[in-house]
Amino acid sequence: MAGSFDRPRVVDRRGLLWLLGAAAALSVTPGCARWRPEPGRCALTSADPVIDVHCHFFNASDVPVRGFVEYVALGELRDEFLPRADVQTKGLFNGLIAFLVDILSRGAKDAPTEAARLRSGTPLEPASVVQQRKTQILADAIQEMDRRARGIETFGRGVEGLDVEPDYPALMEQLAKDAARPQAFSRSRALSRVGAIGLANDLQRQPSEMQRYIYFALLLLDDREAIAREYLRVFAPSGCVSLVTPSFLDMENWLGNSRARSSIAEQIEVMDLLQVQIARTTELHMHSFVGFDPWREAEGGGSLKLVKRAILDCGFVGVKLYPPMGFQAFGNGEIKFPKGAPRGMETALRRLYAWCESNDVPIMAHAENSLGSLCGYGHRASPSWWREALREFPKLRVNLAHFGSFDELRTQPTPKRCSKDAFGKDAWEFIVGKTISEDGREHLFADLGYLYELTSPQFDDRTRSEIRGYLKQFQSRYDPDVRHLLYGTDWTMIAKELDNNNYMSRLGAQLTATGYTPEQQQNIYWRNAARYLGLGKTDKTRNRLRDYCLNRKIDADWLSAFDQ
């Protein structure tokens, strides 16, 4: 997500807060009770069956919280900006990590609990009840940070091993300032419960540097159904999106001792139930991607068995891989893995590829040099490894996520935290293009999820113009008919960004400015995804989904919208 929007050259405490907020005061309407985005604008007419191939509806119980916050939610800030930070600034940043970990460790329903609610037909709690509980949880976390700032802890830190000790007094001072209550924190007295609730309420009301990260954390405390319905409200008003394919992550083996409270098997069960609930009660259709971890499979954890169950029995459409955790798409025999990793990960991946190829099951993979769990692991997400994999498994359907920033070709504001993750000379997007055109990979695609360098008002016109130029080069060299780019949002991950609700329309405006015709944009917003997923009349995914809908007593006629 590197780009140009006048970032501070040296990150001190003030610079860090600027980066976290990035003009956060612009993100809310004065007097607004909560930082909650309005419904976004559609890019196409409601008659067009838009497909969002890249989104997430998991909640905090589905992820290893500490690792998720440090390496995913705040991973790019850590990698891009902290190399320039002084010790005090790192202390404040690590205090934010501790604060978010504390929030996310409280209150999110695990998958079995939500599954039981869905099976019983019990509706979601009223929004007012949920908001009250979130405010109480936020107040609990604030009081925990206050105790730590005064040398006391009661909840357990869960943030051991950070390079710099979290600066809890600085965090509390900043939270009090952001809540417009600068006198609320004192090292000499405990924060009362009334004071903590007041801070929690005001932090949600006041535009501030940290407000959107608090909003993001509180969003992940919701039931998965509530998160799906929030997506529907924000991104699919008036039937704006027809199909979403949310994915969940299987990364806990790579992130130390951090563990998810909901197992992959439990997540499959609850998403199966949720798919049915959403189909029966809304105009949106939802079919998920299941996470696959070669570590889990190699040590006998049955990851491939879970994939087969999700695809064949539970209405899932594909498999999600996260290579920057520490593996490559291909050629793992000679690389080093973290201590304790099992042998056989290459074999595990080959078994997955062979099964997916024979059953026409799509694979989606993180394919951006970012969010590596260890130094140098960002490069393990390179599309060059997928080029090798496709030589052995040429019929695989693959989507390489996070296309379009052209980081290797643009001037970056700062070196990466780890020199082994430095950007090379060859744009990953052009490696994708060469694989498509030179190797004849008709079923290789790339999605435009979280392409904020192009869509966000934070970035300058020069950055957007530069990216549009590279997109035009990609089209002219490798994809003249625009048959390989896909629409995706990467929500909920973009929920912490400004103006995220208008991602679709802002992307459409930039595609138009790039020179993509309305017909070509139709390809991006749904036609290419229908081919990638296999939704044509005779495709295997289409047949599996039809059988699933009939078995779950869901109308399957919606699939006819993708006849091609």
Coordinates of C-alpha atoms in Angstrom, one line a residue:
M1 CA 0.0 0.0 0.0
A2 CA 2.9 2.3 -0.4
G3 CA 2.3 5.5 -2.3
S4 CA 2.5 9.3 -2.1
F5 CA 0.4 11.4 0.2
D6 CA 2.9 13.6 1.9
R7 CA 3.9 11.2 4.6
P8 CA 6.2 12.5 7.3
R9 CA 9.8 11.7 6.4
V10 CA 10.7 10.9 10.0
V11 CA 8.1 9.2 12.2
D12 CA 8.0 10.6 15.7
R13 CA 5.0 10.4 17.9
R14 CA 3.2 13.2 16.1
G15 CA 4.1 11.6 12.7
L16 CA 2.8 8.2 13.8
L17 CA -0.5 9.7 14.9
W18 CA -0.8 11.5 11.5
L19 CA -0.2 8.2 9.7
L20 CA -2.7 6.3 11.9
G21 CA -5.3 9.0 11.4
A22 CA -4.4 10.2 7.9
A23 CA -6.8 13.1 8.1
A24 CA -9.3 11.0 10.1
A25 CA -11.3 14.2 10.8
L26 CA -12.4 14.1 7.2
S27 CA -13.9 10.7 7.7
V28 CA -17.0 11.6 9.7
T29 CA -19.7 14.2 9.7
P30 CA -19.4 16.7 12.5
G31 CA -21.9 15.7 15.3
C32 CA -22.1 12.0 14.0
A33 CA -22.7 9.7 16.9
R34 CA -20.4 6.9 15.6
W35 CA -17.9 6.4 12.9
R36 CA -20.1 4.2 10.7
P37 CA -19.9 4.7 6.9
E38 CA -22.9 5.5 4.8
P39 CA -24.1 3.1 2.1
G40 CA -21.7 3.4 -0.9
R41 CA -22.5 4.1 -4.5
C42 CA -22.8 1.4 -7.1
A43 CA -20.5 1.4 -10.2
L44 CA -23.0 -0.6 -12.4
T45 CA -26.7 -0.8 -12.6
S46 CA -28.6 -3.1 -10.2
A47 CA -29.3 -5.4 -13.2
D48 CA -25.6 -6.4 -13.5
P49 CA -24.6 -9.3 -11.2
V50 CA -21.5 -7.8 -9.6
I51 CA -19.3 -10.4 -7.9
D52 CA -16.9 -9.4 -5.0
V53 CA -14.3 -12.2 -5.0
H54 CA -12.3 -10.9 -2.2
C55 CA -13.9 -10.1 1.2
H56 CA -13.9 -11.4 4.7
F57 CA -16.7 -12.0 7.2
F58 CA -14.7 -13.6 10.0
N59 CA -14.8 -12.3 13.5
A60 CA -12.1 -12.0 16.2
S61 CA -12.6 -15.6 17.5
D62 CA -11.6 -16.9 14.0
V63 CA -8.1 -15.5 14.0
P64 CA -5.0 -15.7 16.3
V65 CA -5.6 -12.3 17.8
R66 CA -2.0 -11.2 18.6
G67 CA -0.6 -12.3 15.3
F68 CA -3.5 -10.9 13.4
V69 CA -3.1 -7.5 14.9
E70 CA 0.7 -7.3 14.6
Y71 CA 1.2 -8.9 11.2
V72 CA -2.1 -8.2 9.3
A73 CA -4.2 -5.4 10.7
L74 CA -1.1 -3.2 11.5
G75 CA 1.4 -5.1 9.4
E76 CA 2.0 -2.6 6.7
L77 CA 2.4 0.3 9.1
R78 CA 4.9 -1.8 11.0
D79 CA 6.9 -2.7 7.8
E80 CA 6.8 0.7 6.1
F81 CA 7.0 3.3 8.8
L82 CA 8.5 1.9 12.0
P83 CA 12.1 1.7 10.5
R84 CA 12.0 5.5 10.8
A85 CA 10.5 5.7 14.2
D86 CA 12.3 6.5 17.5
V87 CA 12.0 4.4 20.6
Q88 CA 9.2 6.5 22.1
T89 CA 7.1 6.2 18.9
K90 CA 7.6 2.5 18.8
G91 CA 6.5 2.3 22.4
L92 CA 3.2 4.1 21.5
F93 CA 2.7 1.9 18.4
N94 CA 3.2 -1.2 20.5
G95 CA 0.8 0.2 23.0
L96 CA -1.8 0.4 20.2
I97 CA -1.0 -3.3 19.4
A98 CA -1.7 -4.2 23.0
F99 CA -4.9 -2.1 23.1
L100 CA -6.3 -3.7 20.0
V101 CA -5.3 -7.2 21.2
D102 CA -7.1 -6.6 24.4
I103 CA -10.3 -5.4 22.7
L104 CA -10.3 -8.3 20.2
S105 CA -9.7 -10.8 23.0
R106 CA -13.0 -9.9 24.6
G107 CA -16.5 -10.7 23.7
A108 CA -16.5 -12.1 20.1
K109 CA -18.7 -15.2 19.8
D110 CA -16.9 -18.3 18.8
A111 CA -18.2 -20.3 15.8
P112 CA -20.1 -23.0 17.8
T113 CA -22.0 -20.4 19.7
E114 CA -23.1 -18.5 16.6
A115 CA -23.8 -21.8 14.8
A116 CA -26.2 -22.8 17.6
R117 CA -28.0 -19.4 17.3
L118 CA -28.4 -19.8 13.6
R119 CA -29.7 -23.3 13.9
S120 CA -32.2 -22.2 16.5
G121 CA -33.5 -19.4 14.3
T122 CA -32.7 -16.8 17.0
P123 CA -32.3 -13.3 15.5
L124 CA -29.4 -11.1 16.0
E125 CA -29.4 -8.9 19.1
P126 CA -30.8 -5.4 18.6
A127 CA -28.2 -2.9 17.5
S128 CA -28.6 -0.9 20.7
V129 CA -27.8 -3.9 22.8
V130 CA -24.7 -4.7 20.7
Q131 CA -23.5 -1.1 20.9
Q132 CA -23.9 -1.0 24.6
R133 CA -21.9 -4.2 25.0
K134 CA -19.2 -2.9 22.7
T135 CA -18.9 0.3 24.8
Q136 CA -18.6 -1.8 27.9
I137 CA -15.8 -3.9 26.3
L138 CA -14.0 -0.8 25.1
A139 CA -14.2 0.6 28.6
D140 CA -12.8 -2.7 30.0
A141 CA -9.9 -2.4 27.6
I142 CA -9.3 1.3 28.5
Q143 CA -9.3 0.4 32.2
E144 CA -6.8 -2.4 31.5
M145 CA -4.5 0.0 29.7
D146 CA -4.9 2.5 32.6
R147 CA -3.8 -0.2 35.1
R148 CA -0.8 -1.1 32.9
A149 CA 0.1 2.6 32.7
R150 CA 0.3 2.6 36.5
G151 CA 2.3 -0.7 36.7
I152 CA -0.7 -3.0 37.3
E153 CA -2.2 -5.7 35.1
T154 CA -5.2 -8.0 35.6
F155 CA -6.2 -9.3 32.2
G156 CA -2.9 -10.8 30.9
R157 CA -0.8 -8.9 28.4
G158 CA -0.7 -11.3 25.4
V159 CA 2.0 -9.0 23.8
E160 CA 5.2 -10.5 25.1
G161 CA 8.3 -10.3 22.8
L162 CA 7.7 -6.9 21.2
D163 CA 10.9 -5.1 20.3
V164 CA 10.1 -2.2 22.5
E165 CA 8.0 -2.2 25.6
P166 CA 4.5 -0.7 25.0
D167 CA 4.3 2.8 26.3
Y168 CA 1.0 2.6 28.2
P169 CA 1.1 6.1 29.7
A170 CA 1.6 7.6 26.2
L171 CA -1.3 5.5 24.9
M172 CA -3.6 6.6 27.7
E173 CA -2.6 10.2 27.2
Q174 CA -3.4 9.9 23.5
L175 CA -6.8 8.1 24.2
A176 CA -7.7 10.9 26.6
K177 CA -6.7 13.5 24.1
D178 CA -8.7 11.8 21.3
A179 CA -11.8 11.7 23.5
A180 CA -11.4 15.4 24.2
R181 CA -10.9 14.6 27.9
P182 CA -7.2 15.4 28.3
Q183 CA -7.4 15.3 32.1
A184 CA -9.0 11.9 32.2
F185 CA -5.7 10.0 32.6
S186 CA -3.4 10.5 35.6
R187 CA -0.6 8.3 36.7
S188 CA -1.4 9.0 40.3
R189 CA -5.0 7.8 40.3
A190 CA -7.0 4.9 38.9
L191 CA -9.5 5.6 36.2
S192 CA -13.0 5.0 37.5
R193 CA -15.6 2.9 35.7
V194 CA -17.7 6.0 35.0
G195 CA -14.6 7.7 33.6
A196 CA -13.7 4.7 31.4
I197 CA -17.3 4.5 30.0
G198 CA -17.2 8.2 29.3
L199 CA -13.9 7.8 27.4
A200 CA -15.3 4.8 25.5
N201 CA -18.3 6.8 24.4
D202 CA -16.3 9.8 23.4
L203 CA -13.7 7.8 21.5
Q204 CA -16.5 6.5 19.3
R205 CA -18.0 9.9 18.8
Q206 CA -14.9 12.2 18.4
P207 CA -13.0 12.2 15.0
S208 CA -9.5 11.3 16.0
E209 CA -6.2 9.6 15.0
M210 CA -7.1 6.2 16.4
Q211 CA -10.8 6.2 16.0
R212 CA -11.0 4.1 12.8
Y213 CA -8.7 1.4 14.4
I214 CA -11.1 1.2 17.4
Y215 CA -14.0 1.0 15.0
F216 CA -12.3 -1.8 13.1
A217 CA -11.6 -3.8 16.3
L218 CA -15.2 -3.4 17.5
L219 CA -16.5 -4.5 14.1
L220 CA -14.7 -7.8 14.5
L221 CA -16.5 -8.4 17.8
D222 CA -19.7 -8.8 15.9
D223 CA -21.4 -12.0 15.0
R224 CA -20.4 -13.1 11.5
E225 CA -24.0 -12.6 10.4
A226 CA -23.9 -9.0 11.6
I227 CA -20.6 -8.4 9.7
A228 CA -22.2 -9.9 6.6
R229 CA -25.2 -7.6 7.0
E230 CA -23.0 -4.6 7.5
Y231 CA -21.3 -5.5 4.2
L232 CA -24.7 -5.7 2.6
R233 CA -25.7 -2.3 4.0
V234 CA -22.4 -0.6 2.9
F235 CA -21.4 -2.3 -0.3
A236 CA -24.5 -3.9 -1.7
P237 CA -27.4 -1.4 -1.2
S238 CA -30.3 -1.9 -3.6
G239 CA -28.9 -5.2 -4.9
C240 CA -25.6 -3.6 -5.9
V241 CA -23.7 -6.9 -5.5
S242 CA -25.1 -10.3 -6.4
L243 CA -22.5 -12.7 -5.1
V244 CA -19.8 -12.5 -2.5
T245 CA -17.1 -15.1 -1.8
P246 CA -15.8 -14.3 1.7
S247 CA -12.6 -16.2 2.7
F248 CA -11.2 -17.0 6.1
L249 CA -7.6 -17.5 7.0
D250 CA -5.6 -20.4 8.4
M251 CA -2.4 -18.9 9.6
E252 CA -2.1 -19.6 13.3
N253 CA 0.8 -22.2 12.9
W254 CA 3.0 -19.4 11.6
L255 CA 2.3 -16.8 14.3
G256 CA 3.9 -18.2 17.4
N257 CA 1.7 -19.1 20.3
S258 CA -1.2 -17.0 19.1
R259 CA -4.3 -19.3 18.5
A260 CA -7.8 -18.8 17.2
R261 CA -10.7 -19.7 19.5
S262 CA -12.7 -21.2 16.6
S263 CA -11.3 -24.1 14.7
I264 CA -11.3 -24.3 10.9
A265 CA -13.9 -27.1 11.1
E266 CA -16.1 -24.9 13.3
Q267 CA -15.7 -22.0 10.9
I268 CA -16.8 -24.1 8.0
E269 CA -19.9 -25.2 9.9
V270 CA -21.0 -21.6 10.9
M271 CA -20.3 -20.2 7.4
D272 CA -22.4 -23.0 5.9
L273 CA -25.3 -22.0 8.1
L274 CA -24.7 -18.3 7.4
Q275 CA -24.7 -18.8 3.6
V276 CA -28.2 -20.3 3.9
Q277 CA -29.4 -17.5 6.2
I278 CA -28.2 -14.8 3.9
A279 CA -29.7 -16.4 0.8
R280 CA -33.1 -16.8 2.5
T281 CA -33.3 -13.3 4.0
T282 CA -31.5 -11.0 1.5
E283 CA -30.9 -10.5 -2.3
L284 CA -27.2 -11.3 -1.7
H285 CA -25.7 -14.8 -2.3
M286 CA -22.7 -15.9 -0.4
H287 CA -20.4 -18.8 -1.0
S288 CA -17.1 -19.0 0.8
F289 CA -13.4 -19.8 0.4
V290 CA -11.9 -22.1 3.0
G291 CA -8.4 -21.5 4.3
F292 CA -5.7 -24.1 3.6
D293 CA -2.4 -24.3 5.6
P294 CA 0.3 -26.7 4.2
W295 CA 1.8 -26.8 7.7
R296 CA -1.4 -28.1 9.1
E297 CA -1.7 -30.7 6.3
A298 CA 1.9 -31.8 6.5
E299 CA 1.7 -32.5 10.2
G300 CA -1.4 -34.6 9.8
G301 CA -4.0 -31.9 10.8
G302 CA -6.3 -32.8 7.9
S303 CA -6.4 -29.5 6.1
L304 CA -7.1 -31.1 2.7
K305 CA -9.9 -33.2 4.3
L306 CA -11.5 -30.0 5.6
V307 CA -11.2 -28.4 2.2
K308 CA -13.0 -31.3 0.5
R309 CA -15.8 -31.2 3.1
A310 CA -16.2 -27.5 2.6
I311 CA -16.3 -27.7 -1.2
L312 CA -18.3 -30.9 -1.6
D313 CA -20.8 -30.6 1.3
C314 CA -21.0 -27.1 2.6
G315 CA -21.4 -24.8 -0.4
F316 CA -17.9 -23.3 -0.5
V317 CA -16.5 -22.3 -3.9
G318 CA -12.7 -22.3 -3.4
V319 CA -9.6 -22.4 -1.3
K320 CA -7.6 -19.5 0.2
L321 CA -3.8 -19.6 0.6
Y322 CA -1.6 -17.1 2.5
P323 CA 2.0 -17.6 1.3
P324 CA 3.7 -14.7 3.1
M325 CA 3.1 -16.6 6.3
G326 CA 6.1 -18.6 5.2
F327 CA 5.7 -20.9 2.2
Q328 CA 5.8 -20.5 -1.6
A329 CA 3.2 -21.6 -4.1
F330 CA 5.9 -24.0 -5.5
G331 CA 9.5 -25.0 -4.9
N332 CA 9.5 -25.3 -1.1
G333 CA 12.0 -28.2 -1.0
E334 CA 15.1 -26.0 -0.5
I335 CA 13.8 -23.1 1.6
K336 CA 14.1 -22.6 5.3
F337 CA 11.0 -22.7 7.5
P338 CA 10.5 -21.5 11.1
K339 CA 11.7 -23.8 13.9
G340 CA 9.2 -26.6 14.5
A341 CA 7.7 -26.6 11.0
P342 CA 7.0 -30.1 9.7
R343 CA 8.5 -31.6 6.5
G344 CA 6.3 -32.2 3.6
M345 CA 4.7 -28.8 2.9
E346 CA 5.6 -29.1 -0.8
T347 CA 3.8 -32.5 -1.0
A348 CA 0.8 -31.0 0.9
L349 CA 0.5 -28.2 -1.7
R350 CA 0.8 -30.6 -4.6
R351 CA -2.0 -32.8 -3.2
L352 CA -4.1 -29.7 -2.9
Y353 CA -3.4 -28.6 -6.4
A354 CA -4.0 -32.0 -7.9
W355 CA -7.4 -32.2 -6.2
C356 CA -8.4 -28.7 -7.1
E357 CA -7.3 -29.2 -10.7
S358 CA -9.3 -32.4 -11.2
N359 CA -12.4 -30.8 -9.6
D360 CA -12.1 -27.3 -11.1
V361 CA -11.9 -25.7 -7.6
P362 CA -10.6 -22.1 -7.6
I363 CA -7.7 -21.0 -5.5
M364 CA -7.1 -17.5 -4.2
A365 CA -3.7 -16.4 -2.8
H366 CA -2.3 -13.3 -1.3
A367 CA 0.2 -12.1 -3.9
E368 CA 1.6 -8.9 -2.6
N369 CA 5.0 -8.3 -1.1
S370 CA 3.5 -7.6 2.3
L371 CA 2.5 -9.0 5.7
G372 CA 5.2 -11.6 6.0
S373 CA 5.3 -13.4 9.3
L374 CA 9.2 -13.2 9.3
C375 CA 11.8 -11.2 7.6
G376 CA 12.0 -12.1 3.9
Y377 CA 8.7 -13.9 3.8
G378 CA 6.9 -11.2 1.8
H379 CA 8.8 -12.5 -1.3
R380 CA 7.3 -15.9 -0.8
A381 CA 4.0 -14.5 -2.1
S382 CA 5.5 -13.7 -5.5
P383 CA 3.6 -14.7 -8.6
S384 CA 6.8 -16.2 -10.1
W385 CA 6.2 -19.2 -7.8
W386 CA 2.6 -19.5 -9.2
R387 CA 4.1 -19.5 -12.7
E388 CA 6.1 -22.5 -11.7
A389 CA 3.1 -24.2 -10.1
L390 CA 1.0 -23.7 -13.3
R391 CA 3.6 -25.4 -15.4
E392 CA 2.9 -28.6 -13.5
F393 CA -0.8 -27.9 -12.9
P394 CA -1.8 -26.0 -16.0
K395 CA -5.6 -26.3 -15.5
L396 CA -5.7 -24.7 -12.0
R397 CA -8.0 -21.8 -11.6
V398 CA -6.0 -19.2 -9.6
N399 CA -6.7 -15.6 -8.4
L400 CA -3.6 -13.7 -7.3
A401 CA -5.0 -11.1 -4.9
H402 CA -4.0 -7.4 -4.4
F403 CA -3.1 -6.6 -8.0
G404 CA -2.5 -3.1 -9.2
S405 CA -0.1 -1.1 -7.0
F406 CA 3.0 -1.7 -9.1
D407 CA 5.2 -1.2 -6.0
E408 CA 8.3 -2.3 -7.8
L409 CA 8.0 0.4 -10.4
R410 CA 7.1 3.4 -8.2
T411 CA 9.3 5.4 -5.8
Q412 CA 8.7 4.2 -2.3
P413 CA 8.7 6.6 0.6
T414 CA 11.0 4.5 2.8
P415 CA 12.9 1.2 2.6
K416 CA 11.1 -1.9 4.1
R417 CA 11.8 -2.8 7.7
C418 CA 13.5 -5.9 6.5
S419 CA 16.0 -5.5 3.6
K420 CA 15.2 -9.1 2.4
D421 CA 11.7 -7.9 1.6
A422 CA 12.9 -5.0 -0.5
F423 CA 11.0 -4.5 -3.8
G424 CA 12.8 -5.9 -6.8
K425 CA 13.0 -4.6 -10.3
D426 CA 10.3 -6.7 -11.9
A427 CA 6.7 -5.6 -11.3
W428 CA 4.7 -8.5 -9.9
E429 CA 1.8 -7.4 -12.0
F430 CA 3.8 -7.9 -15.2
I431 CA 4.9 -11.3 -14.0
V432 CA 1.2 -12.2 -13.8
G433 CA 0.8 -10.7 -17.3
K434 CA 3.6 -12.7 -18.8
T435 CA 2.3 -15.9 -17.2
I436 CA -1.1 -15.2 -18.8
S437 CA 0.0 -14.2 -22.3
E438 CA 3.3 -16.1 -22.8
D439 CA 2.2 -19.3 -21.0
G440 CA -1.4 -19.3 -22.2
R441 CA -3.0 -19.4 -18.7
E442 CA -6.6 -18.7 -19.5
H443 CA -7.6 -19.4 -15.9
L444 CA -5.1 -17.1 -14.2
F445 CA -6.7 -14.0 -12.7
A446 CA -5.8 -11.1 -10.4
D447 CA -8.2 -9.1 -8.2
L448 CA -8.1 -5.4 -7.4
G449 CA -8.9 -5.8 -3.7
Y450 CA -7.6 -3.0 -1.3
L451 CA -6.1 -1.0 -4.2
Y452 CA -6.2 2.2 -2.0
E453 CA -3.3 3.8 -3.8
L454 CA -5.7 4.2 -6.8
T455 CA -9.0 4.7 -5.0
S456 CA -8.3 6.6 -1.8
P457 CA -8.6 10.4 -1.5
Q458 CA -5.5 10.2 0.7
F459 CA -3.2 9.6 -2.3
D460 CA -2.3 12.3 -4.7
D461 CA -3.1 12.6 -8.4
R462 CA 0.5 11.8 -9.4
T463 CA 0.2 8.4 -7.7
R464 CA -3.1 7.6 -9.3
S465 CA -1.9 8.8 -12.7
E466 CA 1.2 6.6 -12.5
I467 CA -0.8 3.5 -11.6
R468 CA -3.3 4.2 -14.4
G469 CA -0.4 4.3 -16.8
Y470 CA 0.9 0.9 -15.6
L471 CA -2.6 -0.6 -15.8
K472 CA -2.8 0.6 -19.4
Q473 CA 0.6 -1.0 -20.1
F474 CA -0.7 -4.3 -18.6
Q475 CA -3.7 -4.2 -20.8
S476 CA -1.9 -3.5 -24.0
R477 CA 0.9 -6.0 -23.4
Y478 CA -0.9 -8.9 -21.7
D479 CA -4.7 -8.6 -21.5
P480 CA -6.1 -6.5 -24.4
D481 CA -9.7 -7.8 -23.9
V482 CA -9.6 -7.4 -20.2
R483 CA -10.4 -11.0 -19.4
H484 CA -8.2 -11.5 -16.3
L485 CA -8.9 -8.7 -13.7
L486 CA -11.5 -9.2 -11.0
Y487 CA -13.4 -6.9 -8.6
G488 CA -12.8 -7.3 -4.9
T489 CA -12.9 -5.1 -1.9
D490 CA -11.0 -6.9 0.8
W491 CA -13.6 -5.8 3.3
T492 CA -13.5 -6.0 6.4
M493 CA -9.8 -5.2 6.1
I494 CA -10.5 -1.9 4.4
A495 CA -13.0 -1.0 7.1
K496 CA -10.2 1.0 8.8
E497 CA -9.7 3.1 5.7
L498 CA -11.2 6.5 4.8
D499 CA -14.2 6.5 2.4
N500 CA -14.1 2.7 2.2
N501 CA -17.8 2.6 1.5
N502 CA -17.3 4.1 -1.9
Y503 CA -14.6 1.7 -3.0
M504 CA -16.7 0.4 -5.9
S505 CA -17.6 3.7 -7.4
R506 CA -14.1 5.2 -6.9
L507 CA -12.6 2.2 -8.5
G508 CA -15.0 2.5 -11.4
A509 CA -14.1 6.2 -11.9
Q510 CA -10.4 5.3 -12.0
L511 CA -11.0 2.4 -14.4
T512 CA -12.8 4.9 -16.7
A513 CA -10.0 7.4 -16.4
T514 CA -7.6 4.5 -17.4
G515 CA -9.5 4.0 -20.5
Y516 CA -11.5 0.8 -19.7
T517 CA -14.7 0.8 -21.7
P518 CA -18.1 0.1 -20.0
E519 CA -18.0 -3.4 -21.6
Q520 CA -14.5 -4.1 -20.2
Q521 CA -15.6 -2.9 -16.8
Q522 CA -18.4 -5.4 -16.9
N523 CA -15.7 -8.0 -17.4
I524 CA -13.9 -6.8 -14.2
Y525 CA -17.0 -6.5 -12.1
W526 CA -18.5 -9.9 -12.9
R527 CA -17.9 -11.7 -16.2
N528 CA -14.3 -12.6 -15.4
A529 CA -15.2 -13.8 -11.9
A530 CA -17.9 -16.0 -13.4
R531 CA -15.3 -17.7 -15.5
Y532 CA -12.8 -17.9 -12.6
L533 CA -15.3 -19.4 -10.2
G534 CA -16.7 -21.7 -12.8
L535 CA -20.3 -20.5 -12.9
G536 CA -21.1 -21.3 -16.5
K537 CA -23.9 -23.7 -17.3
T538 CA -21.7 -26.8 -17.6
D539 CA -19.0 -25.9 -15.0
K540 CA -18.4 -28.0 -12.0
T541 CA -18.7 -25.2 -9.5
R542 CA -22.1 -24.3 -10.9
N543 CA -23.3 -27.9 -10.6
R544 CA -22.0 -28.1 -7.0
L545 CA -23.8 -24.8 -6.1
R546 CA -27.0 -25.9 -7.7
D547 CA -27.0 -29.2 -5.8
Y548 CA -26.1 -27.3 -2.6
C549 CA -29.0 -24.9 -3.0
L550 CA -31.4 -27.7 -3.7
N551 CA -30.2 -29.7 -0.7
R552 CA -30.6 -26.6 1.5
K553 CA -33.9 -25.7 0.0
I554 CA -32.6 -22.4 -1.5
D555 CA -33.8 -21.2 -4.9
A556 CA -31.0 -22.0 -7.4
D557 CA -32.4 -19.9 -10.3
W558 CA -30.0 -17.0 -9.4
L559 CA -27.2 -18.9 -11.0
S560 CA -28.7 -18.3 -14.5
A561 CA -27.5 -14.7 -14.3
F562 CA -24.0 -16.0 -15.0
D563 CA -24.9 -18.0 -18.1
Q564 CA -22.2 -17.2 -20.7

